[in-house]
XYZ file of C-alpha atoms in Angstrom:
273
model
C -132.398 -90.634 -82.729
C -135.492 -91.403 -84.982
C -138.932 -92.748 -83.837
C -139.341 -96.470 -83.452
C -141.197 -97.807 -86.067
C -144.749 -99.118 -85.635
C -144.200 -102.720 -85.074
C -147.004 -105.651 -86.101
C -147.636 -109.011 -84.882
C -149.458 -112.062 -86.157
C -152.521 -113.101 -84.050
C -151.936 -116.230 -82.336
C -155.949 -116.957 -83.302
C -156.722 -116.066 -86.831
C -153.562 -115.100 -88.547
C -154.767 -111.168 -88.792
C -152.171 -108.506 -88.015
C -152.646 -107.077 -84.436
C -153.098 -103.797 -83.254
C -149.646 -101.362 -84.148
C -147.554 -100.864 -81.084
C -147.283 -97.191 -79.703
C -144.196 -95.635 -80.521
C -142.124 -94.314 -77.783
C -140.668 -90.745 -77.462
C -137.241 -90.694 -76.168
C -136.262 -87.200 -77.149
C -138.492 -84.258 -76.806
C -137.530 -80.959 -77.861
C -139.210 -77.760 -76.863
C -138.432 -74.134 -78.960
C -140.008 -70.930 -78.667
C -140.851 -68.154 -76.514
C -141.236 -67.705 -72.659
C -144.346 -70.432 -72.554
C -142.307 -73.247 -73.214
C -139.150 -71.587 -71.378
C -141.901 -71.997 -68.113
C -143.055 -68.632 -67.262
C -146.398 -68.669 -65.060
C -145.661 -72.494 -63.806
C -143.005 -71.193 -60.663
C -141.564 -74.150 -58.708
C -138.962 -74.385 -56.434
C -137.428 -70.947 -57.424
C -137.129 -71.456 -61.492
C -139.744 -72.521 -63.943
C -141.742 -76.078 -64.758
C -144.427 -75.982 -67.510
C -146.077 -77.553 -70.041
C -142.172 -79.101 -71.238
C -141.422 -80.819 -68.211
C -145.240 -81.897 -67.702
C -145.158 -83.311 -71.647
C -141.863 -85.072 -70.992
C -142.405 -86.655 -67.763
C -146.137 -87.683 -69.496
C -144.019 -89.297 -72.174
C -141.991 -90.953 -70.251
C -138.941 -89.585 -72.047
C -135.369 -90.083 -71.664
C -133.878 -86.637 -72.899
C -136.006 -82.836 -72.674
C -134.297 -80.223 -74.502
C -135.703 -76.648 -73.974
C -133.998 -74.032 -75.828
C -136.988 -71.675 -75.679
C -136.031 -68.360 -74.220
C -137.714 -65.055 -72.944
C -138.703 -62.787 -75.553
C -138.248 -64.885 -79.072
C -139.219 -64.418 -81.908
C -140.645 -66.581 -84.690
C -136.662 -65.483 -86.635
C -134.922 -65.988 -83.346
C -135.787 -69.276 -83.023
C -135.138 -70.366 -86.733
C -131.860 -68.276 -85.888
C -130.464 -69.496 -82.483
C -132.741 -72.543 -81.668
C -133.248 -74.753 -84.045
C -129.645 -75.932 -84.789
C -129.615 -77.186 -80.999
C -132.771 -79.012 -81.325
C -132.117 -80.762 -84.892
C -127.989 -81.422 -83.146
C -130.333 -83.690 -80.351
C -132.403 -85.522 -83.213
C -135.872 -85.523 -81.543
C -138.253 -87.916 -82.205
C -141.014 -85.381 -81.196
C -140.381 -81.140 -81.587
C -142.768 -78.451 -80.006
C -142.637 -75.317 -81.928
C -144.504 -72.600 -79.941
C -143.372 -69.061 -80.981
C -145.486 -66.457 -82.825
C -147.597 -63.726 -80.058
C -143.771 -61.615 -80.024
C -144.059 -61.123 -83.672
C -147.600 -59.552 -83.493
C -146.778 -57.169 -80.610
C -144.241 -55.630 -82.837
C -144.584 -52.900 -85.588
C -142.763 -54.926 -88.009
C -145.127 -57.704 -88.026
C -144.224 -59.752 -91.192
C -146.315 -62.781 -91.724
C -144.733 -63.929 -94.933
C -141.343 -63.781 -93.458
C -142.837 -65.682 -90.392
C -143.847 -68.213 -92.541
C -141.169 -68.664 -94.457
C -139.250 -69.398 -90.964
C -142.009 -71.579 -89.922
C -141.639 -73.483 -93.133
C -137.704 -73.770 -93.082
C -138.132 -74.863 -89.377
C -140.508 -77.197 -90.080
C -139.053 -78.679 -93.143
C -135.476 -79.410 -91.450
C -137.577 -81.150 -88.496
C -139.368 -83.392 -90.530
C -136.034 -84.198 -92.472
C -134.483 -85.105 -89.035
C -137.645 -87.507 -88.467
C -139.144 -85.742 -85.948
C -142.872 -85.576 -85.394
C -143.809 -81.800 -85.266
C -146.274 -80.225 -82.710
C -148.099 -77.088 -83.787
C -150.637 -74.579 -82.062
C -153.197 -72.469 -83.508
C -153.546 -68.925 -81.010
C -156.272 -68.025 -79.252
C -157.980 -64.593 -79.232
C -155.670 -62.732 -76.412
C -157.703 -59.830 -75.947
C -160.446 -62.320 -74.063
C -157.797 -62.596 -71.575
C -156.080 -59.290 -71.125
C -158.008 -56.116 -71.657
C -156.494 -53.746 -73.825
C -157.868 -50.507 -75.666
C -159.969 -50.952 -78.322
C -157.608 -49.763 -81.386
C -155.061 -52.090 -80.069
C -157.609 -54.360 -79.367
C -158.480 -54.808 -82.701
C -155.125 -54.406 -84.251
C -153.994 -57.275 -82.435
C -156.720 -59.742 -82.858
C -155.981 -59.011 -86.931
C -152.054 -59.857 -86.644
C -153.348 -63.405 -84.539
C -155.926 -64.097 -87.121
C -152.777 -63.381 -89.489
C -150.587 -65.735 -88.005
C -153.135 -68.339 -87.279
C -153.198 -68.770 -91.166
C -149.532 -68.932 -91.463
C -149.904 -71.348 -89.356
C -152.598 -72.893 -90.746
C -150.511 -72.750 -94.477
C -147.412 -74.663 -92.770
C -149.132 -77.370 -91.148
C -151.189 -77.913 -95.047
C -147.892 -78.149 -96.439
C -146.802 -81.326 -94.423
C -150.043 -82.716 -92.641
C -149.154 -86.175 -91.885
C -145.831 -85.305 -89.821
C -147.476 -82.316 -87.929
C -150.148 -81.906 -84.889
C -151.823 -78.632 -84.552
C -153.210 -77.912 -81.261
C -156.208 -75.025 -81.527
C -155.768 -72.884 -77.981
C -158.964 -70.960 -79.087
C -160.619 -74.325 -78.938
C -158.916 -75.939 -75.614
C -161.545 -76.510 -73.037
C -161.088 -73.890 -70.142
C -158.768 -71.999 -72.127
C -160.486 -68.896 -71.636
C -160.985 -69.369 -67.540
C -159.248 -67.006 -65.143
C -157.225 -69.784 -63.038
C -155.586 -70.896 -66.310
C -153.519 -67.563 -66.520
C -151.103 -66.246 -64.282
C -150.736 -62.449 -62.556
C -149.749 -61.112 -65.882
C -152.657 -62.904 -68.116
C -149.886 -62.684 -70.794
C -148.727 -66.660 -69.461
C -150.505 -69.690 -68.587
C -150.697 -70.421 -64.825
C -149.563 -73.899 -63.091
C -152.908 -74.760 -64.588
C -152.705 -73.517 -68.265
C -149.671 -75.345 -68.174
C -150.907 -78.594 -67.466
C -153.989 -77.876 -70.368
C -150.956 -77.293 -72.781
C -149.206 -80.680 -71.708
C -152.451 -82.607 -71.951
C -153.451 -80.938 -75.442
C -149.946 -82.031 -76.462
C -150.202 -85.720 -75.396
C -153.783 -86.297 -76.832
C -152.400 -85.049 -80.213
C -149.171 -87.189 -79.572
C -151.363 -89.948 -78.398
C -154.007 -89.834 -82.018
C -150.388 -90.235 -84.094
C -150.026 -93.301 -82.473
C -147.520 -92.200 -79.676
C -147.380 -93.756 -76.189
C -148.635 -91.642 -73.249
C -147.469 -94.062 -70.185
C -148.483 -91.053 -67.786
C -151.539 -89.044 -68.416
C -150.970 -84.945 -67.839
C -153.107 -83.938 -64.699
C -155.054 -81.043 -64.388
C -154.728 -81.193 -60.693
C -152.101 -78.170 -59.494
C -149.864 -79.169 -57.146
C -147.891 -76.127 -54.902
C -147.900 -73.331 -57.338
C -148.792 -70.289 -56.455
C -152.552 -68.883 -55.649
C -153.199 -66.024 -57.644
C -155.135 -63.468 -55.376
C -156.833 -59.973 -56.683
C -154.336 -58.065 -54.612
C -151.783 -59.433 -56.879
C -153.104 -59.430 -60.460
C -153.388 -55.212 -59.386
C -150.192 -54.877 -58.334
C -149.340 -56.076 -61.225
C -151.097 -54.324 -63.318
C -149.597 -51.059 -61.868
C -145.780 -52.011 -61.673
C -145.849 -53.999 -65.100
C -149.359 -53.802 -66.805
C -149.147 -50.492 -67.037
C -145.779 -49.574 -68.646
C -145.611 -52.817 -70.918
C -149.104 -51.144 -72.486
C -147.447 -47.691 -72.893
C -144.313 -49.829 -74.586
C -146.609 -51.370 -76.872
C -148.709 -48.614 -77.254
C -145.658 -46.600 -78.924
C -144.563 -49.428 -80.691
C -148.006 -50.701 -82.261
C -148.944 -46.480 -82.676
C -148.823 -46.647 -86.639
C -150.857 -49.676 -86.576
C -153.628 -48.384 -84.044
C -153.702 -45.307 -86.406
C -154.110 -47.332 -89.669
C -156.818 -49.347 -87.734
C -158.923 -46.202 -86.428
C -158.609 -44.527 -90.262
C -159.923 -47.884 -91.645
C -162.735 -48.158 -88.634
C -163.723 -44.096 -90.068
C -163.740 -45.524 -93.523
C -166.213 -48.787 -93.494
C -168.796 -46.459 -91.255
């Protein structure tokens, strides 16, 4: 299903053409990582966010979510993206990328040459494309300082990818800046982990979505609210018990993973002083 066309009408006063209708979404289509799969928004024993929030903002008729736990920026090109184009969207959320730079094979020209094939096959389907910029993760979750500054490289790296893609096609794609988003950076919009968004960050990511949905001449029947409604509180007691039974080992998984790269980044530390 394709977008509606802007429709115009003659004024019934002076002959000028009115204001172009909104276009409705119908079909929304979410790919990625465990964001848009939910993780941080817990409700009634699964997973919400920002999807569900987006679509019910939109009024849609169909939300499909093929985002999974884990993805990468090649998984999704891989095992996603025939689902989503097999649904013909009229609006697609791509929102895949952090996986890629916890990993020691970090390739941003092969990420962008998925992004671009992704992209490309969207816009060929008709869909409007929605984009995000990252945001500097180690402001959230505290990590030592070669892997610190390893990783804020490899998101400064992919933030240009990104940046490259959306230049390639600007017209047909929305970018949404997380490093600018108003409260990004607050405690309550992360969950226990500070690797997800909470209830919260979810709703921040819908509304982001539907004001750049809503500038490209989309309708937005429902605004997003940033008003949480039953998820859970997030207490002290629980952001350090997580941090013992998960922070802990994930950091020693990454650590060994990311070791060549926290090495490289110490040597050229040694070298510029």
């Amino acid at each position: 299903m394709t977008a509606l066309q802007p429709m115009f009408a003659p004024s019934s006063t002076s002959g000028a053409l009115a204001e172009p209708a909104s276009r409705q979404v119908r079909v929304l289509a979410t790919m990625g990582d465990s964001t848009p799969a939910g993780l941080g928004d817990p409700v009634a024993g699964g997973w919400r966010g920002f999807p569900v929030l987006l679509g019910d903002a939109l009024g849609v008729a169909s939300l499909v979510n093929t985002a999974r736990t884990g993805a990468r920026v090649a998984d999704v090109r891989r095992e996603q993206l025939a689902a989503v184009l097999a649904a013909r969207p009229d609006v697609a959320v791509i929102f895949v990328g952090m996986n890629d730079t916890l990993r020691s094979d970090f390739d941003p020209d092969a990420i962008q040459g998925d992004y671009l094939a992704m992209v490309s096959a969207l816009r060929a389907a008709g869909a409007h494309v929605l984009m995000l910029r990252y945001h500097d993760h180690t402001k959230v979750f505290r990590l030592p300082a070669p892997l610190r500054r390893a990783l804020v490289r490899r998101v400064l790296a992919l933030n240009a990818v990104c940046d490259a893609v959306c230049a390639s096609e600007p017209a047909g794609i929305g970018m949404l800046d997380l490093d600018a988003l108003p409260g990004g950076y607050d405690r309550d919009a992360w969950a226990v982990d500070r690797l997800h968004p909470s209830e919260r960050g979810h709703r921040m990511l819908a509304a982001g979505f539907a004001e750049l949905l809503e500038r490209a001449g989309y309708a937005v029947p429902q605004p997003v609210s940033l008003e949480c409604s039953g998820g859970r509180e997030v207490t002290a007691l629980h952001r350090a018990a997580w941090l013992v039974v998960k922070g802990l080992p994930w950091l020693i998984r990454r650590g060994g993973d990311l070791g060549p790269v926290m090495i490289q980044a110490l040597a050229s530390e040694l070298r510029r002083r």
